[in-house]
PDB file of C-alpha atoms in Angstrom:
ATOM      1  CA  MET A   1     -25.971   2.847  26.129  1.00 66.00           C
ATOM      2  CA  CYS A   2     -29.220   1.553  28.004  1.00 89.00           C
ATOM      3  CA  ARG A   3     -30.994  -0.779  30.476  1.00 94.00           C
ATOM      4  CA  TRP A   4     -34.078  -3.608  30.216  1.00 97.00           C
ATOM      5  CA  ILE A   5     -36.006  -6.257  31.594  1.00 97.00           C
ATOM      6  CA  ALA A   6     -37.481  -8.770  30.889  1.00 98.00           C
ATOM      7  CA  TYR A   7     -40.396 -10.784  32.958  1.00 97.00           C
ATOM      8  CA  SER A   8     -41.950 -13.565  31.967  1.00 96.00           C
ATOM      9  CA  GLY A   9     -45.163 -15.717  34.238  1.00 94.00           C
ATOM     10  CA  SER A  10     -48.125 -15.273  36.078  1.00 93.00           C
ATOM     11  CA  PRO A  11     -49.348 -11.660  35.902  1.00 94.00           C
ATOM     12  CA  VAL A  12     -47.538  -9.200  37.865  1.00 94.00           C
ATOM     13  CA  ASN A  13     -48.590  -5.434  37.961  1.00 94.00           C
ATOM     14  CA  LEU A  14     -46.234  -2.432  35.821  1.00 96.00           C
ATOM     15  CA  GLU A  15     -45.710  -0.804  38.904  1.00 95.00           C
ATOM     16  CA  ALA A  16     -44.292  -3.437  41.761  1.00 92.00           C
ATOM     17  CA  LEU A  17     -42.139  -4.705  38.835  1.00 93.00           C
ATOM     18  CA  LEU A  18     -40.879  -1.221  37.861  1.00 95.00           C
ATOM     19  CA  TYR A  19     -41.291   0.687  40.931  1.00 94.00           C
ATOM     20  CA  LYS A  20     -40.783  -1.404  43.856  1.00 91.00           C
ATOM     21  CA  PRO A  21     -37.810  -2.973  44.087  1.00 89.00           C
ATOM     22  CA  GLU A  22     -34.589  -1.339  45.716  1.00 87.00           C
ATOM     23  CA  ARG A  23     -32.752  -0.898  42.659  1.00 90.00           C
ATOM     24  CA  SER A  24     -36.073  -0.951  39.936  1.00 92.00           C
ATOM     25  CA  LEU A  25     -35.490   0.296  36.056  1.00 94.00           C
ATOM     26  CA  VAL A  26     -37.217   3.804  36.848  1.00 93.00           C
ATOM     27  CA  MET A  27     -33.719   3.971  40.021  1.00 92.00           C
ATOM     28  CA  GLN A  28     -31.804   2.736  36.988  1.00 93.00           C
ATOM     29  CA  SER A  29     -32.630   5.429  34.875  1.00 92.00           C
ATOM     30  CA  LYS A  30     -30.993   7.700  36.556  1.00 89.00           C
ATOM     31  CA  HIS A  31     -28.672   5.595  38.777  1.00 85.00           C
ATOM     32  CA  SER A  32     -27.683   2.679  37.225  1.00 87.00           C
ATOM     33  CA  ARG A  33     -24.258   0.843  38.651  1.00 87.00           C
ATOM     34  CA  LEU A  34     -23.480  -1.030  35.888  1.00 84.00           C
ATOM     35  CA  GLY A  35     -24.302   0.875  32.524  1.00 82.00           C
ATOM     36  CA  ALA A  36     -21.863   2.716  29.762  1.00 75.00           C
ATOM     37  CA  GLU A  37     -23.663   5.825  31.487  1.00 75.00           C
ATOM     38  CA  THR A  38     -25.140   6.342  34.659  1.00 85.00           C
ATOM     39  CA  ILE A  39     -27.967   8.321  33.419  1.00 86.00           C
ATOM     40  CA  ASN A  40     -30.313   6.922  31.004  1.00 87.00           C
ATOM     41  CA  GLY A  41     -33.233   9.762  30.406  1.00 89.00           C
ATOM     42  CA  ASP A  42     -33.462   9.841  26.715  1.00 93.00           C
ATOM     43  CA  GLY A  43     -36.733   8.211  26.751  1.00 94.00           C
ATOM     44  CA  PHE A  44     -38.213   4.861  27.642  1.00 96.00           C
ATOM     45  CA  GLY A  45     -41.058   2.403  26.804  1.00 97.00           C
ATOM     46  CA  VAL A  46     -42.650  -0.631  27.394  1.00 98.00           C
ATOM     47  CA  GLY A  47     -44.622  -3.481  25.967  1.00 98.00           C
ATOM     48  CA  TRP A  48     -46.765  -6.367  27.049  1.00 97.00           C
ATOM     49  CA  TYR A  49     -49.467  -8.832  26.818  1.00 96.00           C
ATOM     50  CA  SER A  50     -53.145  -8.239  27.690  1.00 89.00           C
ATOM     51  CA  THR A  51     -54.602  -9.789  24.871  1.00 80.00           C
ATOM     52  CA  PRO A  52     -52.551 -12.207  22.703  1.00 74.00           C
ATOM     53  CA  PRO A  53     -51.354 -11.859  19.690  1.00 85.00           C
ATOM     54  CA  ARG A  54     -50.745  -8.550  19.878  1.00 91.00           C
ATOM     55  CA  PRO A  55     -48.698  -6.861  22.083  1.00 97.00           C
ATOM     56  CA  GLY A  56     -49.445  -3.282  23.751  1.00 96.00           C
ATOM     57  CA  LEU A  57     -46.763  -0.297  23.392  1.00 97.00           C
ATOM     58  CA  PHE A  58     -46.017   3.054  25.817  1.00 97.00           C
ATOM     59  CA  HIS A  59     -43.299   4.729  24.400  1.00 97.00           C
ATOM     60  CA  SER A  60     -42.524   8.548  25.718  1.00 96.00           C
ATOM     61  CA  THR A  61     -39.060  10.634  25.476  1.00 96.00           C
ATOM     62  CA  ASP A  62     -39.522  12.350  28.682  1.00 94.00           C
ATOM     63  CA  PRO A  63     -36.556  10.277  31.259  1.00 93.00           C
ATOM     64  CA  ALA A  64     -38.761   7.902  32.920  1.00 94.00           C
ATOM     65  CA  TRP A  65     -38.076   9.149  36.432  1.00 93.00           C
ATOM     66  CA  ASN A  66     -40.517  11.986  35.500  1.00 91.00           C
ATOM     67  CA  ASP A  67     -43.065  10.427  33.410  1.00 93.00           C
ATOM     68  CA  ARG A  68     -46.921  10.401  35.043  1.00 94.00           C
ATOM     69  CA  ASN A  69     -48.136   8.620  32.935  1.00 96.00           C
ATOM     70  CA  LEU A  70     -45.515   6.071  32.602  1.00 96.00           C
ATOM     71  CA  ARG A  71     -46.822   5.818  37.004  1.00 95.00           C
ATOM     72  CA  GLU A  72     -50.893   5.765  36.139  1.00 96.00           C
ATOM     73  CA  LEU A  73     -50.054   3.328  33.398  1.00 95.00           C
ATOM     74  CA  ALA A  74     -47.911   0.764  35.924  1.00 96.00           C
ATOM     75  CA  ALA A  75     -50.311   1.537  38.211  1.00 96.00           C
ATOM     76  CA  LEU A  76     -53.665  -0.034  36.605  1.00 95.00           C
ATOM     77  CA  ALA A  77     -51.824  -2.206  33.942  1.00 95.00           C
ATOM     78  CA  TRP A  78     -51.192  -6.617  34.674  1.00 95.00           C
ATOM     79  CA  SER A  79     -49.412  -8.931  32.678  1.00 96.00           C
ATOM     80  CA  GLY A  80     -47.529 -11.780  31.989  1.00 95.00           C
ATOM     81  CA  ARG A  81     -44.611 -10.320  29.710  1.00 96.00           C
ATOM     82  CA  VAL A  82     -43.434  -7.363  29.822  1.00 98.00           C
ATOM     83  CA  PHE A  83     -40.430  -5.715  28.183  1.00 98.00           C
ATOM     84  CA  ALA A  84     -39.331  -2.376  29.398  1.00 98.00           C
ATOM     85  CA  HIS A  85     -36.196  -0.620  28.420  1.00 97.00           C
ATOM     86  CA  ILE A  86     -34.712   3.136  29.121  1.00 96.00           C
ATOM     87  CA  ARG A  87     -32.215   5.045  26.853  1.00 95.00           C
ATOM     88  CA  ALA A  88     -29.347   6.456  26.602  1.00 89.00           C
ATOM     89  CA  SER A  89     -28.853   7.620  23.027  1.00 91.00           C
ATOM     90  CA  THR A  90     -25.844   6.133  21.513  1.00 86.00           C
ATOM     91  CA  GLY A  91     -26.091   9.380  18.685  1.00 85.00           C
ATOM     92  CA  THR A  92     -29.410   9.171  16.916  1.00 92.00           C
ATOM     93  CA  ALA A  93     -32.216  11.264  17.886  1.00 94.00           C
ATOM     94  CA  VAL A  94     -34.387  12.052  21.235  1.00 95.00           C
ATOM     95  CA  GLN A  95     -37.543  10.464  19.897  1.00 96.00           C
ATOM     96  CA  GLN A  96     -40.370   8.239  19.809  1.00 97.00           C
ATOM     97  CA  THR A  97     -39.778   5.891  17.035  1.00 97.00           C
ATOM     98  CA  ASN A  98     -36.309   5.443  18.641  1.00 97.00           C
ATOM     99  CA  CYS A  99     -37.259   4.277  22.152  1.00 97.00           C
ATOM    100  CA  HIS A 100     -37.691   0.408  23.063  1.00 98.00           C
ATOM    101  CA  PRO A 101     -38.720  -2.198  22.898  1.00 98.00           C
ATOM    102  CA  PHE A 102     -39.753  -2.289  18.393  1.00 98.00           C
ATOM    103  CA  ARG A 103     -42.560  -3.935  17.710  1.00 98.00           C
ATOM    104  CA  HIS A 104     -43.859  -6.218  14.422  1.00 98.00           C
ATOM    105  CA  ASP A 105     -47.073  -7.899  14.363  1.00 97.00           C
ATOM    106  CA  ARG A 106     -46.947 -10.471  17.720  1.00 97.00           C
ATOM    107  CA  TRP A 107     -42.509  -9.480  18.243  1.00 98.00           C
ATOM    108  CA  LEU A 108     -41.152  -7.494  20.430  1.00 98.00           C
ATOM    109  CA  TRP A 109     -37.029  -6.297  20.074  1.00 98.00           C
ATOM    110  CA  MET A 110     -35.346  -4.464  22.314  1.00 98.00           C
ATOM    111  CA  HIS A 111     -31.099  -3.718  22.077  1.00 98.00           C
ATOM    112  CA  ASN A 112     -28.093  -2.947  25.001  1.00 97.00           C
ATOM    113  CA  GLY A 113     -25.334  -1.593  22.696  1.00 96.00           C
ATOM    114  CA  LEU A 114     -24.784  -0.203  19.505  1.00 97.00           C
ATOM    115  CA  ILE A 115     -23.035  -1.097  16.021  1.00 98.00           C
ATOM    116  CA  ASN A 116     -20.137   0.160  16.162  1.00 97.00           C
ATOM    117  CA  GLY A 117     -19.386   2.126  13.011  1.00 97.00           C
ATOM    118  CA  PHE A 118     -23.072   2.568  12.860  1.00 97.00           C
ATOM    119  CA  PRO A 119     -23.193   5.903  10.113  1.00 96.00           C
ATOM    120  CA  ARG A 120     -20.060   4.078   7.774  1.00 97.00           C
ATOM    121  CA  ILE A 121     -22.265   0.850   7.348  1.00 98.00           C
ATOM    122  CA  LYS A 122     -25.980   1.959   7.985  1.00 98.00           C
ATOM    123  CA  ARG A 123     -26.264   2.255   3.798  1.00 98.00           C
ATOM    124  CA  ASP A 124     -24.847  -1.421   3.194  1.00 98.00           C
ATOM    125  CA  LEU A 125     -27.144  -2.980   6.028  1.00 98.00           C
ATOM    126  CA  THR A 126     -30.040  -1.131   5.248  1.00 98.00           C
ATOM    127  CA  LEU A 127     -30.014  -2.319   1.426  1.00 98.00           C
ATOM    128  CA  ALA A 128     -29.965  -6.092   3.432  1.00 98.00           C
ATOM    129  CA  VAL A 129     -33.190  -6.065   4.901  1.00 98.00           C
ATOM    130  CA  ASP A 130     -36.095  -7.682   3.223  1.00 98.00           C
ATOM    131  CA  PRO A 131     -37.767  -5.089   0.937  1.00 98.00           C
ATOM    132  CA  ASP A 132     -40.914  -6.071   2.396  1.00 98.00           C
ATOM    133  CA  LEU A 133     -39.888  -4.639   5.403  1.00 98.00           C
ATOM    134  CA  PHE A 134     -38.111  -2.028   4.880  1.00 98.00           C
ATOM    135  CA  PRO A 135     -40.729  -0.023   4.631  1.00 98.00           C
ATOM    136  CA  LEU A 136     -42.109  -0.684   8.437  1.00 98.00           C
ATOM    137  CA  ILE A 137     -38.734   0.748   9.816  1.00 98.00           C
ATOM    138  CA  GLN A 138     -40.022   3.807  11.692  1.00 97.00           C
ATOM    139  CA  GLY A 139     -36.634   5.493  13.295  1.00 98.00           C
ATOM    140  CA  SER A 140     -33.204   5.443  13.060  1.00 97.00           C
ATOM    141  CA  THR A 141     -31.155   3.550  15.182  1.00 97.00           C
ATOM    142  CA  ASP A 142     -28.726   0.611  15.051  1.00 97.00           C
ATOM    143  CA  SER A 143     -30.904  -1.560  17.379  1.00 98.00           C
ATOM    144  CA  GLU A 144     -34.296  -0.925  15.290  1.00 98.00           C
ATOM    145  CA  LEU A 145     -32.439  -2.021  12.029  1.00 98.00           C
ATOM    146  CA  PHE A 146     -30.101  -5.349  13.316  1.00 98.00           C
ATOM    147  CA  PHE A 147     -34.688  -5.963  14.833  1.00 98.00           C
ATOM    148  CA  TYR A 148     -35.115  -5.659  11.065  1.00 98.00           C
ATOM    149  CA  LEU A 149     -32.214  -8.188   9.586  1.00 98.00           C
ATOM    150  CA  ALA A 150     -33.226 -10.592  12.252  1.00 98.00           C
ATOM    151  CA  LEU A 151     -37.091 -11.077  10.641  1.00 98.00           C
ATOM    152  CA  THR A 152     -35.022 -10.172   7.233  1.00 98.00           C
ATOM    153  CA  PHE A 153     -33.019 -13.781   8.126  1.00 98.00           C
ATOM    154  CA  GLY A 154     -36.165 -15.923   9.281  1.00 98.00           C
ATOM    155  CA  LEU A 155     -36.548 -14.751  13.678  1.00 98.00           C
ATOM    156  CA  GLU A 156     -39.959 -15.514  13.040  1.00 98.00           C
ATOM    157  CA  GLU A 157     -39.335 -19.179  12.779  1.00 98.00           C
ATOM    158  CA  ASP A 158     -35.662 -19.980  14.046  1.00 98.00           C
ATOM    159  CA  PRO A 159     -35.363 -16.626  16.931  1.00 98.00           C
ATOM    160  CA  PRO A 160     -31.660 -17.838  17.010  1.00 98.00           C
ATOM    161  CA  GLY A 161     -30.845 -18.990  14.352  1.00 98.00           C
ATOM    162  CA  ALA A 162     -31.247 -15.116  12.969  1.00 98.00           C
ATOM    163  CA  VAL A 163     -30.239 -13.635  15.038  1.00 98.00           C
ATOM    164  CA  ALA A 164     -26.501 -15.267  14.942  1.00 98.00           C
ATOM    165  CA  ARG A 165     -27.100 -14.271  11.306  1.00 98.00           C
ATOM    166  CA  ALA A 166     -27.873 -10.954  11.327  1.00 98.00           C
ATOM    167  CA  VAL A 167     -24.565 -10.373  13.286  1.00 98.00           C
ATOM    168  CA  GLY A 168     -22.618 -12.441  10.923  1.00 98.00           C
ATOM    169  CA  LEU A 169     -23.683 -10.163   8.001  1.00 98.00           C
ATOM    170  CA  ILE A 170     -22.803  -7.064  10.689  1.00 98.00           C
ATOM    171  CA  GLU A 171     -19.396  -8.015  11.990  1.00 98.00           C
ATOM    172  CA  ASP A 172     -18.602  -8.973   8.284  1.00 98.00           C
ATOM    173  CA  ILE A 173     -19.687  -5.375   6.701  1.00 98.00           C
ATOM    174  CA  GLY A 174     -18.184  -4.088   9.840  1.00 98.00           C
ATOM    175  CA  ARG A 175     -14.727  -5.073   9.404  1.00 98.00           C
ATOM    176  CA  SER A 176     -14.556  -4.710   5.552  1.00 97.00           C
ATOM    177  CA  HIS A 177     -15.053  -0.967   5.987  1.00 98.00           C
ATOM    178  CA  GLY A 178     -12.374  -1.415   8.840  1.00 98.00           C
ATOM    179  CA  VAL A 179     -14.703  -1.550  12.214  1.00 98.00           C
ATOM    180  CA  GLU A 180     -12.247  -3.235  14.349  1.00 97.00           C
ATOM    181  CA  PHE A 181     -15.387  -4.716  16.768  1.00 98.00           C
ATOM    182  CA  PRO A 182     -18.826  -4.235  15.176  1.00 98.00           C
ATOM    183  CA  MET A 183     -21.434  -5.712  17.531  1.00 98.00           C
ATOM    184  CA  GLN A 184     -21.741  -5.129  21.406  1.00 98.00           C
ATOM    185  CA  MET A 185     -25.128  -6.253  22.264  1.00 98.00           C
ATOM    186  CA  THR A 186     -27.608  -7.586  24.859  1.00 98.00           C
ATOM    187  CA  VAL A 187     -31.028  -8.336  23.423  1.00 98.00           C
ATOM    188  CA  ALA A 188     -34.349 -10.133  24.330  1.00 98.00           C
ATOM    189  CA  VAL A 189     -37.187 -10.690  21.773  1.00 98.00           C
ATOM    190  CA  THR A 190     -40.764 -13.273  22.463  1.00 98.00           C
ATOM    191  CA  ASP A 191     -43.246 -13.282  20.792  1.00 97.00           C
ATOM    192  CA  GLY A 192     -45.557 -13.445  23.259  1.00 96.00           C
ATOM    193  CA  ASP A 193     -45.246 -17.237  24.177  1.00 96.00           C
ATOM    194  CA  THR A 194     -41.312 -17.542  24.940  1.00 97.00           C
ATOM    195  CA  THR A 195     -38.679 -15.311  25.534  1.00 98.00           C
ATOM    196  CA  TRP A 196     -35.216 -15.625  24.099  1.00 98.00           C
ATOM    197  CA  ALA A 197     -31.764 -12.979  25.484  1.00 98.00           C
ATOM    198  CA  PHE A 198     -28.378 -12.676  23.430  1.00 98.00           C
ATOM    199  CA  ARG A 199     -25.239 -11.513  25.330  1.00 98.00           C
ATOM    200  CA  TYR A 200     -22.506 -11.425  23.134  1.00 98.00           C
ATOM    201  CA  SER A 201     -19.876  -8.866  21.453  1.00 98.00           C
ATOM    202  CA  SER A 202     -17.180  -8.856  18.900  1.00 98.00           C
ATOM    203  CA  GLU A 203     -14.424  -7.903  21.621  1.00 97.00           C
ATOM    204  CA  GLY A 204     -15.454 -10.026  24.046  1.00 97.00           C
ATOM    205  CA  ARG A 205     -16.520  -8.165  26.394  1.00 95.00           C
ATOM    206  CA  SER A 206     -20.388  -7.947  26.919  1.00 97.00           C
ATOM    207  CA  ARG A 207     -22.730  -5.280  28.854  1.00 94.00           C
ATOM    208  CA  SER A 208     -24.016  -6.941  31.766  1.00 96.00           C
ATOM    209  CA  LEU A 209     -26.842  -8.992  32.102  1.00 98.00           C
ATOM    210  CA  PHE A 210     -28.359 -10.882  34.681  1.00 97.00           C
ATOM    211  CA  ARG A 211     -31.678 -13.624  34.935  1.00 96.00           C
ATOM    212  CA  SER A 212     -33.227 -14.267  38.096  1.00 93.00           C
ATOM    213  CA  THR A 213     -32.679 -17.544  40.012  1.00 90.00           C
ATOM    214  CA  ASP A 214     -35.977 -19.392  41.277  1.00 84.00           C
ATOM    215  CA  ILE A 215     -38.250 -17.154  43.113  1.00 83.00           C
ATOM    216  CA  SER A 216     -40.464 -20.078  45.259  1.00 79.00           C
ATOM    217  CA  ALA A 217     -36.865 -20.893  46.504  1.00 73.00           C
ATOM    218  CA  LEU A 218     -35.664 -17.221  47.197  1.00 78.00           C
ATOM    219  CA  ARG A 219     -39.122 -16.675  49.027  1.00 76.00           C
ATOM    220  CA  ALA A 220     -38.998 -19.349  51.295  1.00 73.00           C
ATOM    221  CA  LEU A 221     -35.414 -17.879  52.496  1.00 70.00           C
ATOM    222  CA  HIS A 222     -36.360 -14.144  52.286  1.00 73.00           C
ATOM    223  CA  PRO A 223     -40.207 -14.073  53.572  1.00 75.00           C
ATOM    224  CA  THR A 224     -40.939 -10.750  54.399  1.00 72.00           C
ATOM    225  CA  HIS A 225     -39.243  -9.158  50.960  1.00 74.00           C
ATOM    226  CA  GLU A 226     -42.249  -6.856  49.522  1.00 74.00           C
ATOM    227  CA  LEU A 227     -40.787  -8.236  45.656  1.00 75.00           C
ATOM    228  CA  LEU A 228     -40.181 -11.723  45.961  1.00 76.00           C
ATOM    229  CA  GLN A 229     -44.687 -11.875  47.709  1.00 77.00           C
ATOM    230  CA  GLU A 230     -45.348 -10.055  44.121  1.00 78.00           C
ATOM    231  CA  LEU A 231     -43.928 -12.373  41.921  1.00 84.00           C
ATOM    232  CA  SER A 232     -45.407 -15.942  41.128  1.00 83.00           C
ATOM    233  CA  GLY A 233     -43.267 -19.183  42.126  1.00 84.00           C
ATOM    234  CA  ASP A 234     -42.801 -19.317  37.903  1.00 89.00           C
ATOM    235  CA  ALA A 235     -41.736 -15.718  37.106  1.00 92.00           C
ATOM    236  CA  ARG A 236     -38.060 -15.123  36.065  1.00 95.00           C
ATOM    237  CA  LEU A 237     -36.371 -12.322  34.557  1.00 95.00           C
ATOM    238  CA  VAL A 238     -33.464 -10.843  32.439  1.00 97.00           C
ATOM    239  CA  VAL A 239     -32.542  -7.999  33.739  1.00 97.00           C
ATOM    240  CA  SER A 240     -28.856  -5.629  32.082  1.00 96.00           C
ATOM    241  CA  GLU A 241     -28.669  -5.553  35.633  1.00 94.00           C
ATOM    242  CA  PRO A 242     -29.771  -6.872  39.508  1.00 93.00           C
ATOM    243  CA  LEU A 243     -33.179  -4.938  40.621  1.00 91.00           C
ATOM    244  CA  GLY A 244     -31.745  -5.319  44.074  1.00 87.00           C
ATOM    245  CA  ASP A 245     -28.941  -6.888  46.285  1.00 85.00           C
ATOM    246  CA  LEU A 246     -30.809  -9.905  48.021  1.00 85.00           C
ATOM    247  CA  LYS A 247     -27.795 -12.427  48.098  1.00 81.00           C
ATOM    248  CA  GLY A 248     -27.800 -15.218  45.639  1.00 85.00           C
ATOM    249  CA  ALA A 249     -31.429 -13.810  43.799  1.00 89.00           C
ATOM    250  CA  TRP A 250     -29.138 -13.113  40.366  1.00 93.00           C
ATOM    251  CA  GLN A 251     -26.973 -14.933  38.393  1.00 95.00           C
ATOM    252  CA  GLU A 252     -24.954 -13.570  35.069  1.00 97.00           C
ATOM    253  CA  VAL A 253     -25.602 -14.516  31.879  1.00 98.00           C
ATOM    254  CA  PRO A 254     -22.508 -16.081  30.891  1.00 98.00           C
ATOM    255  CA  GLU A 255     -20.384 -13.724  27.077  1.00 98.00           C
ATOM    256  CA  ALA A 256     -21.340 -15.300  24.265  1.00 98.00           C
ATOM    257  CA  SER A 257     -24.118 -16.883  25.098  1.00 98.00           C
ATOM    258  CA  TYR A 258     -28.032 -16.926  24.724  1.00 98.00           C
ATOM    259  CA  LEU A 259     -31.267 -17.795  27.399  1.00 98.00           C
ATOM    260  CA  VAL A 260     -34.462 -19.073  26.242  1.00 98.00           C
ATOM    261  CA  ILE A 261     -37.469 -19.269  28.728  1.00 97.00           C
ATOM    262  CA  HIS A 262     -40.441 -21.110  28.197  1.00 95.00           C
ATOM    263  CA  GLY A 263     -43.205 -20.873  31.154  1.00 89.00           C
ATOM    264  CA  ALA A 264     -41.110 -21.540  34.125  1.00 85.00           C
ATOM    265  CA  GLN A 265     -38.111 -23.261  32.346  1.00 91.00           C
ATOM    266  CA  ALA A 266     -34.838 -21.707  31.669  1.00 94.00           C
ATOM    267  CA  GLU A 267     -32.145 -23.116  29.928  1.00 96.00           C
ATOM    268  CA  VAL A 268     -28.624 -21.394  28.485  1.00 98.00           C
ATOM    269  CA  ALA A 269     -26.436 -22.154  25.063  1.00 98.00           C
ATOM    270  CA  PRO A 270     -23.628 -20.794  23.554  1.00 98.00           C
ATOM    271  CA  PHE A 271     -24.471 -18.267  21.223  1.00 98.00           C
ATOM    272  CA  ALA A 272     -21.779 -17.374  17.628  1.00 98.00           C
ATOM    273  CA  PRO A 273     -22.296 -14.992  14.895  1.00 98.00           C
ATOM    274  CA  THR A 274     -23.135 -17.381  11.691  1.00 97.00           C
ATOM    275  CA  PRO A 275     -21.160 -15.995   8.200  1.00 91.00           C
ATOM    276  CA  VAL A 276     -23.679 -14.985   6.134  1.00 83.00           C
TER     277      VAL A 276
END
């Protein structure tokens, strides 16, 4: 599986976000506590918005803990919306085009989990992608195909509805091929202005997902904590696993739900697949 972090708020230095926390994403690339694997060394990616609307991307097949270019970039880049992902392949090739986050126009997408039985159902899923979108698929992962199914079902107009329809299709096709639990996912997607984060699995036992609590309140309680001093009061983080052990800093995102972050506002709503 994988680990990821989605940040929104006032511009933050990427080094402070990716390296400085006690349980940073780079640290998790070789010492994950809550992932399906301890090591997530099959590449990484960072997406960030600097000159709207198109986000920048940096992908590498090196392990995140061992990439000097990532350290150099992170030290000098600032952004108010950042997606970062460390990969543990579920069977597809280790190559740059398979690294998350994936981009389409102003949109970024990243996924932790898998489509079970993907080799068996890949052809049927691929045929459901809008023919105008199909040539834009660059890699071979289930995650990127999932993204393009969501785009096919209207992601740019209705992200929660599009993801629900994409998952509904995946489950329907999967079960028609004898896959009992086709979908395992935590997903983050953004248009650069709003972030949506989803937690769902067909068996009701999804991968871990957490969101930060109010940064201003935490800063008042812990005035010497380094990361809190780097973050603005409007900062919001969604993570596969907490970036530290600070008491009260993280809330688990409920099973079968999605989170919407716009500005300093964060709302949780129930999530369920929609039959197509």
